[in-house]
């Protein structure tokens, strides 16, 4: 399962993530680090670990309105097995993006993202870990807002 979901996952905490990517009209490669606020789990002494993610994707343009971007993401958390996520993004214009992904630990995610004024992005992702389904703790929700320093290349 997900390294971050091995303890009590019924609690929520805020986080900050930093990312850098090189991109052009055909795809992107990048690195991302999460867990930067180093919050403690509620009532526990351990801190949320820093997560490193490395990603690459290639964009196929179907027509001027639609493109699809398959990609792969590797996530590393110290002391845990490396996770690999196969993902695909379906984008309509530069306004709406749908995301699907499958993780090597038998989990999947689905989400969407809307873009406002080319640089503000608001989204939601739902994750479901099939290995944790019997424990009743398999679901995860993520709401995010980010600002792009440059417009995503067309």
mmCIF file of N, CA, C and O in Angstrom, residues 3 10-11 18 22 26 36 40 51 55 65 68 73 76 80 84 86 95-96 101-102 107 117 130 133 137 148:
data_model
loop_
_atom_site.group_PDB
_atom_site.id
_atom_site.type_symbol
_atom_site.label_atom_id
_atom_site.label_comp_id
_atom_site.label_asym_id
_atom_site.label_seq_id
_atom_site.Cartn_x
_atom_site.Cartn_y
_atom_site.Cartn_z
ATOM 1 N N UNK A 3 2.872 4.227 1.314
ATOM 2 C CA UNK A 3 3.643 4.384 2.547
ATOM 3 C C UNK A 3 3.025 5.379 3.526
ATOM 4 O O UNK A 3 3.171 5.248 4.729
ATOM 5 N N UNK A 10 -7.427 8.372 8.874
ATOM 6 C CA UNK A 10 -8.696 9.085 8.997
ATOM 7 C C UNK A 10 -8.482 10.548 9.333
ATOM 8 O O UNK A 10 -9.423 11.294 9.474
ATOM 9 N N UNK A 11 -7.253 10.954 9.485
ATOM 10 C CA UNK A 11 -6.943 12.340 9.818
ATOM 11 C C UNK A 11 -6.414 13.074 8.596
ATOM 12 O O UNK A 11 -5.927 12.471 7.656
ATOM 13 N N UNK A 18 6.644 21.427 -3.530
ATOM 14 C CA UNK A 18 7.384 22.206 -4.525
ATOM 15 C C UNK A 18 7.684 21.298 -5.706
ATOM 16 O O UNK A 18 7.973 20.117 -5.528
ATOM 17 N N UNK A 22 10.550 20.625 -16.745
ATOM 18 C CA UNK A 22 10.877 21.142 -18.066
ATOM 19 C C UNK A 22 9.813 20.588 -18.991
ATOM 20 O O UNK A 22 9.509 19.396 -18.958
ATOM 21 N N UNK A 26 5.389 18.772 -26.547
ATOM 22 C CA UNK A 26 5.275 17.316 -26.692
ATOM 23 C C UNK A 26 5.327 16.568 -25.359
ATOM 24 O O UNK A 26 5.121 15.349 -25.336
ATOM 25 N N UNK A 36 6.699 18.983 2.903
ATOM 26 C CA UNK A 36 7.686 19.995 3.291
ATOM 27 C C UNK A 36 7.327 20.731 4.576
ATOM 28 O O UNK A 36 8.198 21.316 5.210
ATOM 29 N N UNK A 40 3.336 16.758 12.079
ATOM 30 C CA UNK A 40 3.207 15.504 12.811
ATOM 31 C C UNK A 40 1.796 14.971 12.611
ATOM 32 O O UNK A 40 0.852 15.736 12.436
ATOM 33 N N UNK A 51 8.291 13.258 0.572
ATOM 34 C CA UNK A 51 8.060 12.374 -0.570
ATOM 35 C C UNK A 51 8.728 12.999 -1.789
ATOM 36 O O UNK A 51 8.475 14.165 -2.103
ATOM 37 N N UNK A 55 8.835 12.353 -12.541
ATOM 38 C CA UNK A 55 7.811 12.061 -13.521
ATOM 39 C C UNK A 55 8.252 12.418 -14.929
ATOM 40 O O UNK A 55 9.102 13.282 -15.130
ATOM 41 N N UNK A 65 -8.577 20.595 -30.060
ATOM 42 C CA UNK A 65 -9.300 20.695 -28.797
ATOM 43 C C UNK A 65 -8.851 19.668 -27.758
ATOM 44 O O UNK A 65 -8.961 19.914 -26.567
ATOM 45 N N UNK A 68 -3.982 13.791 -25.223
ATOM 46 C CA UNK A 68 -3.840 12.782 -24.181
ATOM 47 C C UNK A 68 -2.358 12.664 -23.847
ATOM 48 O O UNK A 68 -1.502 12.715 -24.727
ATOM 49 N N UNK A 73 5.306 7.918 -13.142
ATOM 50 C CA UNK A 73 5.763 8.657 -11.992
ATOM 51 C C UNK A 73 6.349 7.665 -10.988
ATOM 52 O O UNK A 73 5.749 6.627 -10.729
ATOM 53 N N UNK A 76 9.367 8.163 -4.066
ATOM 54 C CA UNK A 76 10.314 7.617 -3.102
ATOM 55 C C UNK A 76 10.068 8.245 -1.734
ATOM 56 O O UNK A 76 10.028 9.459 -1.595
ATOM 57 N N UNK A 80 10.751 3.069 2.585
ATOM 58 C CA UNK A 80 9.607 2.403 1.975
ATOM 59 C C UNK A 80 9.957 1.951 0.561
ATOM 60 O O UNK A 80 10.869 2.495 -0.058
ATOM 61 N N UNK A 84 5.574 3.022 -8.318
ATOM 62 C CA UNK A 84 5.498 3.427 -9.715
ATOM 63 C C UNK A 84 4.029 3.639 -10.044
ATOM 64 O O UNK A 84 3.191 2.791 -9.741
ATOM 65 N N UNK A 86 1.480 4.525 -13.202
ATOM 66 C CA UNK A 86 1.199 4.724 -14.619
ATOM 67 C C UNK A 86 -0.032 5.608 -14.684
ATOM 68 O O UNK A 86 -1.040 5.322 -14.029
ATOM 69 N N UNK A 95 -8.457 24.173 -20.444
ATOM 70 C CA UNK A 95 -9.409 24.478 -19.380
ATOM 71 C C UNK A 95 -9.688 23.315 -18.436
ATOM 72 O O UNK A 95 -9.809 23.513 -17.237
ATOM 73 N N UNK A 96 -9.818 22.102 -18.966
ATOM 74 C CA UNK A 96 -10.232 20.959 -18.165
ATOM 75 C C UNK A 96 -9.314 19.781 -18.443
ATOM 76 O O UNK A 96 -8.994 19.486 -19.595
ATOM 77 N N UNK A 101 -4.966 6.958 -13.026
ATOM 78 C CA UNK A 101 -3.671 6.362 -12.735
ATOM 79 C C UNK A 101 -3.808 5.043 -12.004
ATOM 80 O O UNK A 101 -4.811 4.775 -11.343
ATOM 81 N N UNK A 102 -2.778 4.201 -12.140
ATOM 82 C CA UNK A 102 -2.713 2.924 -11.434
ATOM 83 C C UNK A 102 -1.335 2.787 -10.819
ATOM 84 O O UNK A 102 -0.324 3.019 -11.484
ATOM 85 N N UNK A 107 -3.366 0.046 -6.407
ATOM 86 C CA UNK A 107 -4.230 1.170 -6.084
ATOM 87 C C UNK A 107 -4.461 1.989 -7.355
ATOM 88 O O UNK A 107 -3.681 1.923 -8.301
ATOM 89 N N UNK A 117 -7.474 31.496 -16.014
ATOM 90 C CA UNK A 117 -6.523 32.532 -16.429
ATOM 91 C C UNK A 117 -5.141 31.944 -16.739
ATOM 92 O O UNK A 117 -4.119 32.562 -16.456
ATOM 93 N N UNK A 130 -6.657 -0.980 -3.120
ATOM 94 C CA UNK A 130 -7.340 -2.260 -3.022
ATOM 95 C C UNK A 130 -6.787 -3.129 -1.903
ATOM 96 O O UNK A 130 -7.491 -3.957 -1.346
ATOM 97 N N UNK A 133 -8.626 -2.158 1.308
ATOM 98 C CA UNK A 133 -10.088 -2.132 1.233
ATOM 99 C C UNK A 133 -10.732 -2.911 2.377
ATOM 100 O O UNK A 133 -11.735 -2.486 2.941
ATOM 101 N N UNK A 137 -10.122 1.397 5.183
ATOM 102 C CA UNK A 137 -9.329 2.626 5.192
ATOM 103 C C UNK A 137 -8.663 2.849 3.850
ATOM 104 O O UNK A 137 -7.553 3.321 3.783
ATOM 105 N N UNK A 148 0.959 28.235 -11.689
ATOM 106 C CA UNK A 148 2.054 27.951 -12.609
ATOM 107 C C UNK A 148 2.816 29.239 -12.893
ATOM 108 O O UNK A 148 2.215 30.268 -13.218
#
